[in-house]
Amino acid sequence: MATPTPRIAAFLLLATTAAPALAQAAPADPAPSIDGVELADASEVIVVTGQREEYGVRTTATATKTDTPVKDIPQALTVISESQIEDQQLRSIADLLYFVPGATPGTGEANRDQFTLRGNNTTADLFVDGIRDDVQYFRDLYNVDRVEVLRGSNAMIFGRGGGGGIVNRVTKRSTAGPMREFALSAASDGGIRLTGDVAQPLSSAVGLRVNAMYEDGDSFRRHVDLERYGINPTLGIVAGPNTRIDVSFEHFHDRRTTDRGVPSRDGRPIGGFDRVFFGDPELSFSRADVNLGTLAIEHQLADGLTLRNRTLVADYDKFYQNIYPSRLDGDEVVLGAYNSRNDRTNLFNQTDLIWTNRLGGVDQTILLGVEVGRQKSRNLRKSGTFFLGDDRVPLTDPTTDADVSFAPSASDANNRTRATIAALYVQDQLRISPQFEIVAGVRFDSFTLKVDDLRATGAKFERSDTLLSPRLGVIFKPRPNLSLYASFSRSFLPQSGDQFSGLTAVTGQLKPERFDNYEVGAKWEPVAGLLATGAVYQLDRTNTQSRDDQDRIVLTGAQRSRGIELGLERSVSDRWQVSAGYALQDAEITDSTSAAPAGRKVPLVPRHSLSLWNRYDVTHKLGLGLGVVARTRSYASISNQVKLPGYTRVDVAGFYKLAKGVEAQVNVENIFGADYFPTAHNDNNIAPGAPTTARASLRFGF
């Protein structure tokens, strides 16, 4: 296990020693308006101390860009809050998605977040505080207040993509009073993790919050490890009675072994190799450095009229390389190799005008918004060439020290891209009566992609699309605690793909793919604090590439996903927190695409999936946790040749308050030692599930 780098050690020492000094220098009675939701009336802010936050959230602005109760949002939405993340010791987006109905995490070739929502796979539909964060890397959860997973097409709010849904991280902001929390965790596989969360008012109108983490991770897989660290200072400023400004900067570093998993044999993942690395671990690694800054301003212009502006500037430096199993040939493993550099800078600005009013006898909230953005990328891929037969290794000993050289091939990406985005959107939430509400909106996007091909041809390509994305939802509330809804929404994805890594003379002429989501559902609060949800949906994906009888690319391919999603979250009682979900799904190719003929099933979409997590506080000091993840079989790829067997995993946890502000926690994942394969990238890159793994942590809060 690696020793913490000097800068991380210095930071942790500084965070620990500086907190008491900050507390002494701070005003004794900080203004509560730093954490105010309603900036114009900070006197209504209530700060609760000494009580655990419930799972989930009651209102959010993510789905509509206006503060809206979750039960009044005509869309399936799952919220995983900070308290649940801590209770389950979730470390990644993938860990979290197991507890979202209709979601399946992918391996992302062991270098990025990748997932399938409602049968649609993506690496780009990720957002932070509602702004696009689409670069391929693994995000950490150390600085999030909650993660919100919206399902169904989402272009009206988020722009291109989002066909099956999106994942949005809501980050922490400065608080009304001082707060310090530090945690030290260790795992049975050898990993350690340190986190810190320090909030300190600097004056009656300025608050500082700093989140930081360091992790030296190990794995049950041999030769696989990671090192990552991050720091995220955030400054909150109340600039008068009606204005709040938030300034945030995050530096995040992640370096890990790119472990592509195990191959398959006879239509199943190969057994007996759960701990064995296939390929060369020394030459297989991923490195990401992220610098992300945001500026958010909210100003109340008048009673019921609010102006919000948010700017994000981000620089992403990403490189990965892998020597991986491409297939089995008898008792030999055939290896493949390549590396890829993907650097990007993002600049986005969103301006929203929100007007809550009563016109024509109808209460309503009108949203007018503008978004502009620019994304510049550098893509360079190099294929690996093996020497002296090093591309084959015996199945009995597939971990190797390969002799490989990397150089661009004729088909490898080598380009610079520039995407420009301009969007205008309008939405109206009409409260016609206490029982009826309508949410209607439309977004107009102008998306232009320019590609400079740096290969020998030196070609330049450009494609511009104008996209119109409507949304309509009708809500009926027969009782105050029950909402019934029906909705329609549409999204588009340009043919350059969700990472717009390149264009050709052919793809530059093709219209975007289209996603149409039809959904009916219900949201019910059977007891105060508990939210039960249900949704039935059909999601049609059209304009997918196919080939005609003359081998020309045409847009005749189509895919359909149908399903039922059930969810339960928040609090059964003041002692019992719950997060549960079930999905019944079917996703298939309905018209042949370039990837598969009609009738093929979409990969990583199990027919049935179930998740459950409970925390019950037996006494003021003792709490217990129990979780279950169960899935029926699914396909590893669109070939439908390899099946991932169904499985059930059981997790448990214990929590004990040792003293005031000190809590010990133990989580045991897969306590019964199930042997399973939860996900895959293709038929021969299949991820084994971890065996019984224990994590222990100590948390200090004051």
XYZ file of C-alpha atoms in Angstrom:
702
model
C 0.000 0.000 0.000
C 1.388 3.379 -1.008
C 2.342 6.080 1.474
C 0.362 9.352 1.252
C 2.122 11.935 -0.881
C 3.722 14.867 0.987
C 1.134 17.387 -0.246
C -1.753 15.191 0.939
C -0.123 14.567 4.295
C 0.490 18.291 4.665
C -3.112 19.083 3.769
C -4.521 16.613 6.288
C -2.270 18.010 8.987
C -3.325 21.551 8.101
C -7.026 20.651 8.121
C -6.736 19.023 11.526
C -4.738 21.788 13.185
C -6.430 24.761 11.549
C -9.987 23.884 12.526
C -9.687 24.918 16.205
C -7.947 28.150 15.211
C -10.708 29.008 12.777
C -13.269 28.322 15.462
C -11.569 30.784 17.837
C -11.330 33.464 15.168
C -14.959 33.141 14.061
C -17.791 35.339 15.335
C -19.665 33.807 18.235
C -23.069 34.319 16.616
C -22.859 33.780 12.827
C -25.781 34.842 10.693
C -28.016 31.937 9.725
C -28.538 33.388 6.257
C -25.436 31.618 4.969
C -27.423 28.415 4.755
C -30.728 30.052 3.900
C -32.922 28.564 1.237
C -35.088 31.661 1.000
C -32.508 34.434 0.718
C -35.008 37.219 1.203
C -36.183 35.936 4.574
C -33.320 34.316 6.427
C -35.238 34.551 9.706
C -37.214 31.458 8.673
C -34.108 29.263 8.420
C -34.051 26.483 11.002
C -30.778 24.733 11.778
C -31.198 21.306 13.361
C -28.264 19.901 15.284
C -27.676 16.518 16.898
C -30.086 14.742 14.555
C -29.293 12.527 11.565
C -30.500 13.717 8.193
C -33.109 11.497 6.584
C -32.500 9.618 3.378
C -33.703 11.252 0.183
C -34.939 14.819 -0.117
C -38.353 16.496 -0.061
C -37.761 19.251 -2.612
C -35.270 19.709 -5.433
C -34.540 22.131 -8.247
C -32.745 19.589 -10.448
C -35.701 18.172 -12.377
C -37.404 21.504 -13.173
C -34.781 24.196 -12.362
C -37.297 25.509 -9.821
C -37.657 24.470 -6.183
C -40.337 21.790 -6.462
C -41.572 19.094 -4.072
C -40.475 15.677 -5.298
C -44.066 14.431 -5.243
C -45.009 17.188 -7.734
C -42.379 16.211 -10.331
C -43.951 14.151 -13.158
C -40.903 11.930 -13.605
C -39.165 9.001 -11.921
C -36.469 10.305 -9.579
C -34.264 8.586 -7.001
C -32.235 10.580 -4.479
C -29.282 9.073 -2.601
C -28.387 11.500 0.185
C -25.119 12.051 2.022
C -26.403 10.188 5.078
C -27.140 7.085 3.006
C -23.777 7.344 1.240
C -22.058 7.402 4.636
C -24.172 4.596 6.106
C -23.399 2.270 3.188
C -19.838 3.570 2.695
C -20.553 4.076 -1.003
C -17.409 5.128 -2.855
C -18.490 5.612 -6.469
C -21.324 6.325 -8.867
C -21.333 2.610 -9.715
C -21.826 1.605 -6.052
C -24.714 4.026 -5.773
C -26.525 2.916 -8.947
C -27.167 -0.569 -7.582
C -29.802 1.121 -5.396
C -31.584 2.925 -8.255
C -34.479 1.135 -10.030
C -33.790 0.605 -13.731
C -30.066 1.417 -13.479
C -27.093 -0.848 -14.165
C -23.488 0.317 -13.697
C -20.955 -0.689 -16.337
C -17.241 -1.310 -15.986
C -16.334 1.667 -18.195
C -13.218 -0.278 -19.270
C -11.998 0.352 -15.698
C -11.248 4.019 -16.462
C -14.578 5.889 -16.292
C -18.135 6.067 -14.979
C -20.486 4.320 -17.380
C -24.032 3.093 -16.842
C -27.278 1.972 -18.441
C -30.568 3.706 -17.604
C -33.788 2.333 -19.065
C -31.789 0.325 -21.596
C -29.631 3.213 -22.817
C -25.896 3.139 -22.192
C -23.951 6.354 -21.622
C -20.624 7.755 -20.479
C -21.665 11.411 -20.715
C -25.012 12.004 -18.996
C -23.385 13.176 -15.773
C -23.892 16.607 -14.220
C -22.703 18.560 -11.206
C -25.166 21.053 -9.720
C -27.160 20.821 -12.939
C -24.252 21.604 -15.297
C -22.685 19.137 -17.710
C -19.708 17.155 -16.336
C -19.389 14.691 -19.196
C -15.712 13.731 -19.327
C -14.790 10.072 -18.888
C -13.390 9.624 -15.378
C -14.405 8.110 -12.035
C -16.117 10.634 -9.768
C -15.850 10.499 -5.992
C -18.649 11.252 -3.520
C -16.631 13.006 -0.799
C -18.087 16.467 -1.485
C -21.690 15.683 -2.391
C -24.807 16.556 -0.441
C -26.783 14.085 -2.535
C -26.882 12.342 -5.905
C -30.077 12.561 -7.944
C -30.850 10.040 -10.684
C -33.609 11.156 -13.069
C -34.952 8.571 -15.481
C -36.466 9.152 -18.882
C -35.549 11.705 -21.551
C -34.289 14.960 -20.043
C -33.218 17.296 -22.853
C -35.673 20.069 -21.921
C -33.667 20.710 -18.745
C -30.215 19.292 -19.544
C -29.781 19.565 -23.318
C -28.524 16.903 -25.721
C -28.325 13.292 -24.599
C -29.989 12.121 -21.424
C -32.072 9.666 -23.434
C -32.469 7.110 -20.645
C -31.832 9.546 -17.804
C -29.099 11.528 -16.074
C -27.043 11.462 -12.875
C -26.611 14.799 -11.090
C -24.279 15.399 -8.139
C -25.410 18.174 -5.801
C -22.348 19.473 -3.955
C -22.127 20.782 -0.412
C -22.397 24.504 0.353
C -21.325 26.620 3.306
C -23.438 26.335 6.449
C -24.914 28.684 9.023
C -22.682 27.503 11.851
C -19.255 25.958 12.361
C -18.951 22.225 11.737
C -16.098 19.734 11.557
C -16.268 16.108 10.568
C -13.360 13.764 9.934
C -13.455 10.068 9.091
C -10.845 7.330 8.823
C -11.790 4.089 7.062
C -9.955 0.826 6.450
C -11.000 -2.217 4.438
C -10.254 -5.914 4.748
C -8.687 -5.862 1.278
C -6.065 -3.385 2.551
C -7.382 0.014 1.450
C -7.528 3.144 3.615
C -9.526 6.348 3.186
C -9.421 9.724 4.961
C -12.078 12.407 4.584
C -12.567 15.848 6.099
C -15.470 18.305 6.058
C -14.872 21.674 7.747
C -17.369 24.548 7.665
C -16.639 27.894 9.267
C -18.432 31.260 9.076
C -15.808 33.956 8.486
C -18.175 36.851 9.187
C -21.895 37.490 9.467
C -22.158 37.315 5.656
C -19.350 34.977 4.544
C -18.984 31.256 5.116
C -16.217 28.843 4.131
C -16.512 25.103 3.694
C -13.688 22.743 2.752
C -14.152 19.095 1.814
C -11.142 16.868 1.195
C -10.314 13.199 0.810
C -7.410 10.835 0.292
C -7.720 7.153 -0.586
C -5.109 4.469 -1.079
C -7.263 1.617 -2.290
C -6.548 -2.056 -2.710
C -8.651 -4.806 -4.263
C -9.510 -8.475 -3.984
C -8.180 -8.637 -7.549
C -4.413 -9.223 -7.580
C -2.187 -6.362 -8.781
C -5.135 -3.908 -8.754
C -5.009 -0.700 -6.721
C -5.779 2.998 -6.836
C -4.702 6.305 -5.347
C -6.955 9.335 -5.443
C -7.319 12.591 -3.611
C -9.410 15.707 -3.849
C -9.986 19.053 -2.204
C -12.999 21.308 -2.667
C -13.141 24.708 -0.912
C -16.435 26.576 -1.264
C -17.175 30.154 -0.258
C -20.723 31.385 0.383
C -21.378 35.133 0.430
C -24.623 36.886 1.363
C -24.293 40.160 -0.559
C -27.278 41.980 0.862
C -30.726 40.773 1.884
C -31.619 39.428 -1.580
C -28.379 38.079 -3.046
C -26.244 35.020 -2.441
C -22.971 34.173 -4.200
C -21.268 30.770 -4.101
C -17.722 30.268 -5.363
C -16.280 26.761 -5.559
C -13.109 25.100 -6.820
C -12.278 21.406 -6.888
C -8.998 19.690 -7.644
C -9.334 15.935 -8.037
C -6.724 13.303 -8.955
C -7.391 9.631 -9.663
C -4.843 6.999 -10.684
C -5.734 3.312 -10.784
C -5.070 -0.008 -12.442
C -7.302 -0.557 -15.465
C -8.616 -4.025 -14.727
C -10.806 -5.250 -17.593
C -11.977 -8.375 -15.760
C -12.224 -11.950 -17.035
C -13.156 -13.522 -20.412
C -16.010 -15.927 -21.127
C -16.301 -19.548 -22.196
C -19.353 -21.441 -23.458
C -21.614 -18.420 -23.051
C -20.719 -17.702 -19.400
C -18.010 -15.807 -17.499
C -15.084 -18.131 -16.905
C -15.073 -19.489 -13.365
C -12.234 -19.870 -10.884
C -10.394 -16.677 -11.871
C -12.133 -14.064 -9.729
C -8.844 -12.850 -8.232
C -6.640 -13.255 -11.328
C -5.554 -10.331 -13.498
C -5.711 -11.003 -17.237
C -3.006 -9.034 -19.069
C -0.167 -6.846 -17.861
C -1.046 -4.840 -14.706
C 2.126 -2.740 -14.894
C 1.175 -1.375 -18.314
C -2.542 -1.051 -17.498
C -3.395 2.188 -15.736
C -5.659 5.211 -15.863
C -4.894 8.761 -14.736
C -7.307 11.687 -14.447
C -6.667 15.216 -13.164
C -9.707 17.447 -12.865
C -9.810 21.155 -12.017
C -13.359 22.437 -11.790
C -14.508 25.911 -10.753
C -18.032 27.279 -10.425
C -19.585 30.662 -9.699
C -23.267 30.779 -8.745
C -25.261 33.957 -8.143
C -28.859 34.100 -6.989
C -30.681 37.414 -6.684
C -34.288 38.086 -5.764
C -35.355 40.943 -8.013
C -38.790 41.342 -6.433
C -41.360 39.332 -4.571
C -41.757 36.131 -6.588
C -39.097 37.037 -9.155
C -35.658 35.402 -8.903
C -32.614 35.542 -11.188
C -30.046 32.725 -11.074
C -26.771 32.525 -12.932
C -24.214 29.726 -12.794
C -20.873 29.453 -14.583
C -18.671 26.361 -14.746
C -15.089 26.288 -15.990
C -13.366 22.910 -15.996
C -10.146 21.402 -17.258
C -9.835 17.625 -17.592
C -6.559 15.790 -18.223
C -7.239 12.107 -18.898
C -5.028 9.240 -20.070
C -5.471 5.480 -19.889
C -3.717 2.394 -21.201
C -4.577 -1.287 -20.985
C -3.378 -4.778 -21.852
C -6.581 -6.801 -21.671
C -8.192 -10.137 -22.639
C -9.823 -9.849 -26.061
C -10.907 -13.515 -26.322
C -10.143 -17.116 -25.442
C -8.609 -19.433 -28.041
C -8.701 -22.898 -26.576
C -6.506 -22.807 -23.470
C -4.852 -19.551 -24.466
C -5.895 -15.959 -23.789
C -5.518 -13.608 -26.750
C -4.599 -10.119 -25.523
C -5.322 -6.696 -26.955
C -3.702 -3.353 -26.165
C -4.209 0.355 -26.742
C -3.949 3.689 -24.982
C -5.954 6.854 -25.271
C -5.592 10.493 -24.297
C -8.779 12.528 -23.871
C -8.203 16.088 -22.677
C -11.052 18.581 -22.540
C -11.919 22.066 -21.343
C -15.544 22.935 -20.614
C -17.093 26.372 -20.263
C -20.818 26.661 -19.525
C -23.060 29.484 -18.407
C -26.714 29.147 -17.418
C -29.063 32.056 -16.672
C -32.553 31.373 -15.318
C -35.338 33.836 -14.569
C -37.995 32.313 -12.294
C -41.308 34.080 -11.781
C -43.849 32.743 -9.288
C -47.154 34.528 -9.831
C -50.900 34.330 -10.173
C -52.203 35.132 -13.659
C -55.774 34.700 -14.817
C -56.669 33.179 -11.476
C -54.030 30.425 -11.847
C -50.954 30.039 -9.645
C -47.893 29.277 -11.707
C -44.112 29.295 -11.842
C -42.593 30.411 -15.138
C -38.998 29.598 -16.056
C -37.111 31.412 -18.801
C -33.553 30.230 -19.373
C -30.512 30.586 -21.587
C -27.482 28.275 -21.715
C -24.304 28.780 -23.699
C -21.232 26.610 -23.703
C -18.038 25.551 -25.392
C -16.158 22.261 -25.179
C -12.690 21.803 -26.666
C -11.199 18.307 -26.784
C -7.979 16.602 -27.829
C -8.353 12.916 -28.682
C -5.423 10.648 -29.439
C -5.559 6.856 -29.490
C -2.633 4.489 -30.107
C -2.920 0.765 -30.777
C -0.584 -1.704 -29.128
C 1.664 -4.082 -31.070
C 2.994 -7.151 -29.263
C 6.452 -8.612 -29.830
C 7.600 -12.244 -29.871
C 4.134 -13.732 -29.479
C 3.406 -11.811 -26.289
C -0.221 -11.391 -27.376
C -0.995 -14.947 -26.197
C -0.722 -16.211 -22.635
C -1.794 -19.539 -21.109
C -5.133 -19.555 -19.316
C -3.420 -21.192 -16.347
C -1.190 -18.102 -15.934
C -2.800 -15.089 -17.701
C -0.917 -12.369 -15.789
C 2.032 -11.364 -17.927
C 4.892 -8.914 -18.423
C 4.219 -7.963 -22.030
C 6.567 -6.392 -24.548
C 4.315 -3.871 -26.304
C 4.828 -0.747 -28.376
C 2.096 1.845 -28.989
C 1.599 3.813 -32.205
C -1.396 5.313 -34.054
C -3.064 3.062 -36.615
C -4.987 4.300 -39.635
C -8.314 3.995 -37.811
C -7.203 5.403 -34.429
C -8.642 8.760 -33.403
C -6.235 11.682 -33.687
C -8.158 14.932 -33.704
C -9.174 18.153 -32.074
C -12.848 18.912 -31.596
C -14.774 22.017 -30.648
C -18.415 21.896 -29.664
C -20.468 25.067 -29.199
C -23.863 25.071 -27.547
C -26.549 27.747 -27.382
C -29.957 27.001 -25.906
C -33.154 28.824 -25.027
C -35.829 27.180 -22.899
C -39.169 28.068 -21.328
C -41.278 26.145 -18.825
C -44.526 26.783 -17.003
C -45.729 24.966 -13.888
C -49.440 25.707 -13.626
C -51.287 24.938 -10.398
C -54.799 25.007 -11.813
C -56.341 23.829 -8.537
C -55.178 22.030 -5.400
C -55.749 18.788 -7.330
C -54.420 19.575 -10.823
C -51.010 20.750 -12.010
C -49.392 20.941 -15.423
C -45.682 21.096 -16.212
C -45.040 22.125 -19.818
C -41.815 23.250 -21.419
C -39.758 23.314 -24.566
C -36.063 23.819 -25.278
C -34.369 24.953 -28.464
C -30.722 23.894 -28.850
C -28.153 24.866 -31.425
C -25.279 22.387 -31.334
C -22.260 22.696 -33.643
C -19.304 20.322 -33.724
C -16.086 21.031 -35.615
C -13.448 18.335 -35.989
C -9.881 18.799 -37.185
C -8.561 15.394 -38.195
C -4.813 15.355 -37.476
C -4.129 12.139 -39.353
C -2.469 12.104 -42.765
C -5.590 13.323 -44.585
C -5.852 16.488 -42.482
C -9.586 16.599 -43.172
C -11.948 19.009 -41.435
C -15.565 18.171 -40.656
C -18.437 20.204 -39.278
C -21.992 19.369 -38.305
C -24.682 21.708 -36.948
C -27.968 20.565 -35.459
C -30.983 22.497 -34.249
C -32.856 20.462 -31.671
C -36.343 21.028 -30.265
C -37.017 19.158 -27.024
C -40.562 19.308 -25.581
C -41.821 18.152 -22.210
C -45.359 17.808 -20.885
C -46.541 16.446 -17.562
C -49.996 16.380 -15.976
C -50.371 15.812 -12.226
C -53.552 14.843 -10.384
C -53.606 14.847 -6.573
C -56.761 13.160 -5.290
C -55.354 13.475 -1.767
C -52.621 15.724 -0.337
C -50.306 12.731 0.159
C -50.879 11.141 -3.282
C -49.850 12.366 -6.742
C -50.708 10.648 -10.019
C -48.988 11.803 -13.204
C -48.595 11.221 -16.918
C -45.745 12.695 -18.950
C -44.043 12.844 -22.325
C -40.503 14.046 -23.017
C -38.015 13.961 -25.880
C -34.231 14.061 -26.178
C -31.731 14.068 -29.037
C -28.171 12.799 -29.410
C -26.008 13.935 -32.373
C -24.506 11.106 -34.438
C -21.017 12.065 -33.233
C -21.941 10.174 -30.039
C -22.115 11.176 -26.411
C -18.376 12.014 -26.365
C -18.290 13.539 -29.908
C -14.893 11.907 -30.444
C -15.010 12.366 -34.205
C -16.938 12.879 -37.427
C -16.672 11.423 -40.919
C -18.026 12.499 -44.285
C -20.905 10.062 -43.700
C -21.805 10.709 -40.050
C -21.531 14.438 -40.669
C -24.644 14.165 -42.848
C -26.840 12.186 -40.452
C -29.633 13.544 -38.272
C -29.427 13.047 -34.489
C -30.837 10.029 -32.712
C -34.174 10.660 -30.995
C -35.510 9.420 -27.647
C -39.244 9.603 -26.840
C -40.257 8.760 -23.273
C -43.895 8.041 -22.307
C -44.536 7.574 -18.604
C -47.342 7.283 -16.055
C -46.705 7.054 -12.357
C -47.641 7.726 -8.768
C -45.959 9.209 -5.709
C -47.461 8.448 -2.327
C -46.550 9.365 1.244
C -48.203 6.580 3.284
C -46.732 8.042 6.481
C -45.129 11.397 7.090
C -41.544 11.317 5.825
C -41.812 8.147 3.690
C -42.118 8.359 -0.106
C -43.311 5.443 -2.244
C -43.072 5.813 -6.031
C -44.155 3.838 -9.058
C -43.695 4.409 -12.787
C -44.625 2.574 -15.984
C -42.747 3.719 -19.075
C -42.044 3.167 -22.742
C -38.874 4.665 -24.211
C -38.366 4.603 -27.991
C -34.949 5.257 -29.513
C -35.017 5.993 -33.259
C -32.739 7.370 -35.981
C -30.173 4.759 -35.004
C -27.550 3.864 -37.600
C -28.120 0.826 -39.799
C -27.044 -0.363 -43.265
C -29.238 -0.792 -46.312
C -28.965 -3.476 -49.027
C -26.204 -1.452 -50.724
C -24.174 -1.239 -47.484
C -24.920 2.447 -47.032
C -25.427 3.887 -43.538
C -29.053 4.902 -43.035
C -31.080 5.934 -39.982
C -33.604 3.113 -39.842
C -32.498 1.378 -36.642
C -34.681 1.513 -33.519
C -34.769 0.293 -29.932
C -37.630 0.070 -27.449
C -37.442 -0.142 -23.652
C -40.444 -0.877 -21.471
C -40.646 -1.297 -17.765
C -42.112 -0.825 -14.320
C -40.132 0.913 -11.581
C -41.021 0.955 -7.884
C -39.189 2.926 -5.215
C -39.287 3.587 -1.477
C -37.104 6.137 0.274
C -36.671 8.433 3.281
C -37.962 7.608 6.797
C -40.436 5.024 8.020
C -39.985 6.520 11.503
C -37.458 8.660 13.342
C -35.431 5.465 13.919
C -35.893 3.689 10.586
C -34.425 4.897 7.280
C -35.003 3.017 4.053
C -33.986 3.056 0.392
C -35.523 0.376 -1.817
C -36.258 -0.205 -5.475
C -37.567 -2.782 -7.921
C -37.582 -2.757 -11.726
C -39.191 -5.029 -14.307
C -37.542 -4.227 -17.650
C -37.469 -5.344 -21.268
C -35.241 -3.608 -23.824
C -34.673 -4.866 -27.355
C -33.700 -3.841 -30.863
C -36.970 -3.362 -32.773
C -35.458 -2.427 -36.161
C -32.000 -3.686 -37.135
C -29.071 -1.401 -36.365
C -25.440 -1.474 -37.437
C -24.719 -3.233 -34.134
C -27.453 -5.889 -34.066
C -30.471 -7.325 -35.911
C -34.025 -6.808 -34.723
C -34.972 -8.982 -31.777
C -31.660 -8.802 -29.929
C -31.876 -7.871 -26.254
C -30.063 -4.796 -24.975
C -27.130 -5.739 -22.696
C -26.963 -5.113 -18.953
C -30.754 -4.973 -18.626
C -31.899 -7.724 -16.232
C -35.555 -8.680 -16.427
C -35.921 -8.244 -12.660
C -33.756 -6.194 -10.316
C -34.273 -5.511 -6.625
C -32.393 -3.414 -4.095
C -33.043 -2.718 -0.432
C -31.139 -0.863 2.256
C -32.335 -0.222 5.832
C -30.837 1.488 8.817
C -32.591 1.045 12.134
C -31.392 2.768 15.304
C -32.038 0.289 18.106
C -31.001 2.784 20.778
C -29.537 6.286 20.843
C -26.083 4.690 20.556
C -26.606 1.535 18.484
C -27.769 1.279 14.876
C -27.988 -1.684 12.498
C -28.052 -1.838 8.705
C -29.252 -4.495 6.274
C -29.141 -4.440 2.493
C -29.948 -6.759 -0.429
C -29.092 -6.481 -4.128
C -30.670 -9.096 -6.415
C -30.750 -9.346 -10.207
C -31.811 -11.919 -12.737
C -29.530 -12.799 -15.628
C -28.641 -10.309 -18.365
C -26.469 -10.221 -21.473
C -22.860 -9.036 -21.404
C -23.089 -7.417 -24.857
C -25.396 -6.815 -27.798
C -24.143 -10.093 -29.330
C -26.395 -11.913 -26.820
C -23.811 -14.729 -26.796
C -22.737 -14.421 -23.150
C -25.059 -14.292 -20.156
C -24.271 -12.846 -16.753
C -25.929 -15.201 -14.229
C -28.464 -13.823 -11.784
C -27.347 -13.275 -8.204
C -28.301 -12.107 -4.720
C -25.920 -10.165 -2.487
C -26.554 -9.390 1.183
C -24.846 -6.544 3.072
C -24.934 -5.683 6.766
C -23.680 -2.821 8.911
C -23.371 -1.758 12.535
C -23.094 1.737 14.015
C -22.120 2.643 17.566
C -21.608 6.027 19.235
C -18.506 5.660 21.373
C -18.712 9.156 22.823
C -20.166 12.522 21.985
C -19.198 13.261 18.388
C -17.445 9.891 17.890
C -19.074 7.023 15.978
C -17.672 3.661 14.954
C -19.068 1.900 11.906
C -18.538 -1.523 10.322
C -19.950 -2.525 6.923
C -19.746 -6.063 5.555
C -20.550 -6.404 1.865
C -21.611 -9.775 0.468
C -21.699 -11.368 3.901
C -22.691 -14.785 2.531
C -19.896 -14.796 -0.047
C -21.968 -14.996 -3.221
C -19.912 -15.696 -6.353
C -21.318 -13.354 -8.988
C -20.594 -11.170 -12.009
C -22.515 -7.890 -11.668
C -21.548 -6.165 -14.912
C -19.392 -6.237 -18.047
C -18.001 -4.122 -20.853
C -18.278 -6.838 -23.505
C -18.262 -10.625 -23.810
C -14.639 -10.952 -22.672
C -14.293 -8.063 -20.219
C -16.536 -9.197 -17.371
C -16.242 -7.886 -13.807
C -16.288 -10.433 -10.964
C -18.146 -9.328 -7.851
C -16.159 -8.808 -4.673
C -16.163 -11.601 -2.082
C -17.044 -10.908 1.546
C -15.446 -7.525 2.274
C -15.426 -5.587 5.544
C -14.908 -1.853 5.996
C -14.472 -0.195 9.362
C -14.521 3.524 10.008
C -14.265 6.048 12.805
C -16.080 9.351 12.380
C -15.354 12.411 14.498
C -17.747 15.358 14.499
C -17.666 18.566 16.509
